[in-house]
mmCIF file with all atom_site columns, C-alpha atoms in Angstrom:
data_model
loop_
_atom_site.group_PDB
_atom_site.id
_atom_site.type_symbol
_atom_site.label_atom_id
_atom_site.label_alt_id
_atom_site.label_comp_id
_atom_site.label_asym_id
_atom_site.label_entity_id
_atom_site.label_seq_id
_atom_site.pdbx_PDB_ins_code
_atom_site.Cartn_x
_atom_site.Cartn_y
_atom_site.Cartn_z
_atom_site.occupancy
_atom_site.B_iso_or_equiv
_atom_site.pdbx_formal_charge
_atom_site.auth_seq_id
_atom_site.auth_comp_id
_atom_site.auth_asym_id
_atom_site.auth_atom_id
_atom_site.pdbx_PDB_model_num
ATOM 1  C CA . UNK A 1 1  ? 327.069 133.156 115.596 1.00 94.00 ? 1  UNK A CA 1
ATOM 2  C CA . UNK A 1 2  ? 324.282 134.569 117.951 1.00 96.00 ? 2  UNK A CA 1
ATOM 3  C CA . UNK A 1 3  ? 322.423 132.787 120.096 1.00 95.00 ? 3  UNK A CA 1
ATOM 4  C CA . UNK A 1 4  ? 319.917 133.835 122.303 1.00 96.00 ? 4  UNK A CA 1
ATOM 5  C CA . UNK A 1 5  ? 316.982 132.176 124.535 1.00 94.00 ? 5  UNK A CA 1
ATOM 6  C CA . UNK A 1 6  ? 313.995 133.984 125.583 1.00 93.00 ? 6  UNK A CA 1
ATOM 7  C CA . UNK A 1 7  ? 314.756 134.311 128.952 1.00 93.00 ? 7  UNK A CA 1
ATOM 8  C CA . UNK A 1 8  ? 317.513 136.654 128.768 1.00 94.00 ? 8  UNK A CA 1
ATOM 9  C CA . UNK A 1 9  ? 320.710 134.500 128.225 1.00 96.00 ? 9  UNK A CA 1
ATOM 10 C CA . UNK A 1 10 ? 322.795 134.973 124.949 1.00 96.00 ? 10 UNK A CA 1
ATOM 11 C CA . UNK A 1 11 ? 326.163 134.084 123.609 1.00 96.00 ? 11 UNK A CA 1
ATOM 12 C CA . UNK A 1 12 ? 327.806 135.539 120.055 1.00 97.00 ? 12 UNK A CA 1
ATOM 13 C CA . UNK A 1 13 ? 330.874 133.665 118.603 1.00 95.00 ? 13 UNK A CA 1
ATOM 14 C CA . UNK A 1 14 ? 333.026 134.745 115.746 1.00 95.00 ? 14 UNK A CA 1
ATOM 15 C CA . UNK A 1 15 ? 336.323 132.496 114.497 1.00 95.00 ? 15 UNK A CA 1
ATOM 16 C CA . UNK A 1 16 ? 339.573 133.423 115.910 1.00 95.00 ? 16 UNK A CA 1
ATOM 17 C CA . UNK A 1 17 ? 337.306 135.790 118.616 1.00 95.00 ? 17 UNK A CA 1
ATOM 18 C CA . UNK A 1 18 ? 336.425 134.641 122.378 1.00 95.00 ? 18 UNK A CA 1
ATOM 19 C CA . UNK A 1 19 ? 332.817 133.842 122.665 1.00 96.00 ? 19 UNK A CA 1
ATOM 20 C CA . UNK A 1 20 ? 330.539 136.456 124.661 1.00 96.00 ? 20 UNK A CA 1
ATOM 21 C CA . UNK A 1 21 ? 328.045 135.498 126.691 1.00 96.00 ? 21 UNK A CA 1
ATOM 22 C CA . UNK A 1 22 ? 325.155 137.199 128.889 1.00 96.00 ? 22 UNK A CA 1
ATOM 23 C CA . UNK A 1 23 ? 322.640 135.779 131.503 1.00 96.00 ? 23 UNK A CA 1
ATOM 24 C CA . UNK A 1 24 ? 322.075 132.850 133.509 1.00 95.00 ? 24 UNK A CA 1
ATOM 25 C CA . UNK A 1 25 ? 322.829 130.185 130.589 1.00 94.00 ? 25 UNK A CA 1
ATOM 26 C CA . UNK A 1 26 ? 325.632 129.154 129.537 1.00 95.00 ? 26 UNK A CA 1
ATOM 27 C CA . UNK A 1 27 ? 324.606 128.647 126.259 1.00 94.00 ? 27 UNK A CA 1
ATOM 28 C CA . UNK A 1 28 ? 327.925 127.771 124.294 1.00 94.00 ? 28 UNK A CA 1
ATOM 29 C CA . UNK A 1 29 ? 328.267 125.024 126.512 1.00 94.00 ? 29 UNK A CA 1
ATOM 30 C CA . UNK A 1 30 ? 325.220 124.310 125.448 1.00 92.00 ? 30 UNK A CA 1
ATOM 31 C CA . UNK A 1 31 ? 326.245 124.257 121.875 1.00 92.00 ? 31 UNK A CA 1
ATOM 32 C CA . UNK A 1 32 ? 329.407 122.394 122.134 1.00 93.00 ? 32 UNK A CA 1
ATOM 33 C CA . UNK A 1 33 ? 328.080 119.671 124.100 1.00 91.00 ? 33 UNK A CA 1
ATOM 34 C CA . UNK A 1 34 ? 325.142 118.886 121.281 1.00 88.00 ? 34 UNK A CA 1
ATOM 35 C CA . UNK A 1 35 ? 328.003 118.852 118.882 1.00 91.00 ? 35 UNK A CA 1
ATOM 36 C CA . UNK A 1 36 ? 330.206 116.630 121.257 1.00 92.00 ? 36 UNK A CA 1
ATOM 37 C CA . UNK A 1 37 ? 327.420 114.112 121.241 1.00 87.00 ? 37 UNK A CA 1
ATOM 38 C CA . UNK A 1 38 ? 326.609 114.610 117.088 1.00 88.00 ? 38 UNK A CA 1
ATOM 39 C CA . UNK A 1 39 ? 330.049 113.586 116.282 1.00 93.00 ? 39 UNK A CA 1
ATOM 40 C CA . UNK A 1 40 ? 329.773 110.630 119.007 1.00 89.00 ? 40 UNK A CA 1
ATOM 41 C CA . UNK A 1 41 ? 327.148 109.155 116.921 1.00 86.00 ? 41 UNK A CA 1
ATOM 42 C CA . UNK A 1 42 ? 328.951 109.302 114.110 1.00 90.00 ? 42 UNK A CA 1
ATOM 43 C CA . UNK A 1 43 ? 328.186 112.227 112.521 1.00 94.00 ? 43 UNK A CA 1
ATOM 44 C CA . UNK A 1 44 ? 324.807 111.484 111.078 1.00 92.00 ? 44 UNK A CA 1
ATOM 45 C CA . UNK A 1 45 ? 323.314 112.632 107.915 1.00 94.00 ? 45 UNK A CA 1
ATOM 46 C CA . UNK A 1 46 ? 320.030 114.896 108.340 1.00 92.00 ? 46 UNK A CA 1
ATOM 47 C CA . UNK A 1 47 ? 317.570 112.636 107.244 1.00 93.00 ? 47 UNK A CA 1
ATOM 48 C CA . UNK A 1 48 ? 318.495 109.793 109.528 1.00 93.00 ? 48 UNK A CA 1
ATOM 49 C CA . UNK A 1 49 ? 316.780 111.862 112.590 1.00 93.00 ? 49 UNK A CA 1
ATOM 50 C CA . UNK A 1 50 ? 313.236 111.594 113.320 1.00 94.00 ? 50 UNK A CA 1
ATOM 51 C CA . UNK A 1 51 ? 310.462 112.364 115.232 1.00 94.00 ? 51 UNK A CA 1
ATOM 52 C CA . UNK A 1 52 ? 307.120 110.158 116.506 1.00 94.00 ? 52 UNK A CA 1
ATOM 53 C CA . UNK A 1 53 ? 304.086 112.444 117.994 1.00 94.00 ? 53 UNK A CA 1
ATOM 54 C CA . UNK A 1 54 ? 301.418 110.614 119.854 1.00 91.00 ? 54 UNK A CA 1
ATOM 55 C CA . UNK A 1 55 ? 298.969 111.717 122.620 1.00 92.00 ? 55 UNK A CA 1
ATOM 56 C CA . UNK A 1 56 ? 301.394 110.628 125.113 1.00 89.00 ? 56 UNK A CA 1
ATOM 57 C CA . UNK A 1 57 ? 304.071 113.134 123.821 1.00 90.00 ? 57 UNK A CA 1
ATOM 58 C CA . UNK A 1 58 ? 307.060 113.433 121.041 1.00 92.00 ? 58 UNK A CA 1
ATOM 59 C CA . UNK A 1 59 ? 310.034 111.160 120.720 1.00 92.00 ? 59 UNK A CA 1
ATOM 60 C CA . UNK A 1 60 ? 313.281 112.348 119.022 1.00 91.00 ? 60 UNK A CA 1
ATOM 61 C CA . UNK A 1 61 ? 314.807 109.339 117.212 1.00 92.00 ? 61 UNK A CA 1
ATOM 62 C CA . UNK A 1 62 ? 318.110 108.638 114.880 1.00 90.00 ? 62 UNK A CA 1
ATOM 63 C CA . UNK A 1 63 ? 317.725 105.643 111.985 1.00 91.00 ? 63 UNK A CA 1
ATOM 64 C CA . UNK A 1 64 ? 314.426 103.961 113.713 1.00 90.00 ? 64 UNK A CA 1
ATOM 65 C CA . UNK A 1 65 ? 312.031 104.876 116.011 1.00 92.00 ? 65 UNK A CA 1
ATOM 66 C CA . UNK A 1 66 ? 313.657 102.349 118.645 1.00 90.00 ? 66 UNK A CA 1
ATOM 67 C CA . UNK A 1 67 ? 316.902 104.263 118.554 1.00 89.00 ? 67 UNK A CA 1
ATOM 68 C CA . UNK A 1 68 ? 315.217 107.609 120.885 1.00 88.00 ? 68 UNK A CA 1
ATOM 69 C CA . UNK A 1 69 ? 317.696 110.197 121.651 1.00 84.00 ? 69 UNK A CA 1
ATOM 70 C CA . UNK A 1 70 ? 316.980 113.301 124.164 1.00 75.00 ? 70 UNK A CA 1
ATOM 71 C CA . UNK A 1 71 ? 318.458 116.150 125.840 1.00 65.00 ? 71 UNK A CA 1
ATOM 72 C CA . UNK A 1 72 ? 322.298 115.892 126.377 1.00 52.00 ? 72 UNK A CA 1
ATOM 73 C CA . UNK A 1 73 ? 321.122 116.603 130.090 1.00 47.00 ? 73 UNK A CA 1
ATOM 74 C CA . UNK A 1 74 ? 318.763 114.092 130.569 1.00 42.00 ? 74 UNK A CA 1
ATOM 75 C CA . UNK A 1 75 ? 319.613 110.501 131.815 1.00 43.00 ? 75 UNK A CA 1
ATOM 76 C CA . UNK A 1 76 ? 315.844 109.165 131.511 1.00 45.00 ? 76 UNK A CA 1
ATOM 77 C CA . UNK A 1 77 ? 317.081 107.908 127.894 1.00 47.00 ? 77 UNK A CA 1
ATOM 78 C CA . UNK A 1 78 ? 320.404 106.002 127.065 1.00 54.00 ? 78 UNK A CA 1
ATOM 79 C CA . UNK A 1 79 ? 322.017 107.602 123.943 1.00 60.00 ? 79 UNK A CA 1
ATOM 80 C CA . UNK A 1 80 ? 322.264 105.361 121.096 1.00 62.00 ? 80 UNK A CA 1
ATOM 81 C CA . UNK A 1 81 ? 325.300 103.570 119.639 1.00 66.00 ? 81 UNK A CA 1
ATOM 82 C CA . UNK A 1 82 ? 326.989 105.673 116.504 1.00 64.00 ? 82 UNK A CA 1
ATOM 83 C CA . UNK A 1 83 ? 325.206 104.818 113.243 1.00 65.00 ? 83 UNK A CA 1
ATOM 84 C CA . UNK A 1 84 ? 327.531 102.768 111.233 1.00 62.00 ? 84 UNK A CA 1
ATOM 85 C CA . UNK A 1 85 ? 327.620 102.264 107.452 1.00 55.00 ? 85 UNK A CA 1
#
């Protein structure tokens, strides 16, 4: 897997090999954090995610619009509980 942002950071990962990174951002740590959050949410299916766009901005949600999700680094919105079947 190759990752790159538009500001000079990048990471390359291959199974069984160490991750190579460069630039100011730790992109691989961001990938690991996103995967951990996805797992903590119960590994929801893609169709359970949604987005609401309004004149006031955008909100990503899971399950229904009342379960807003956001960047892991954001303390503004509480993390929703895992989805249950």
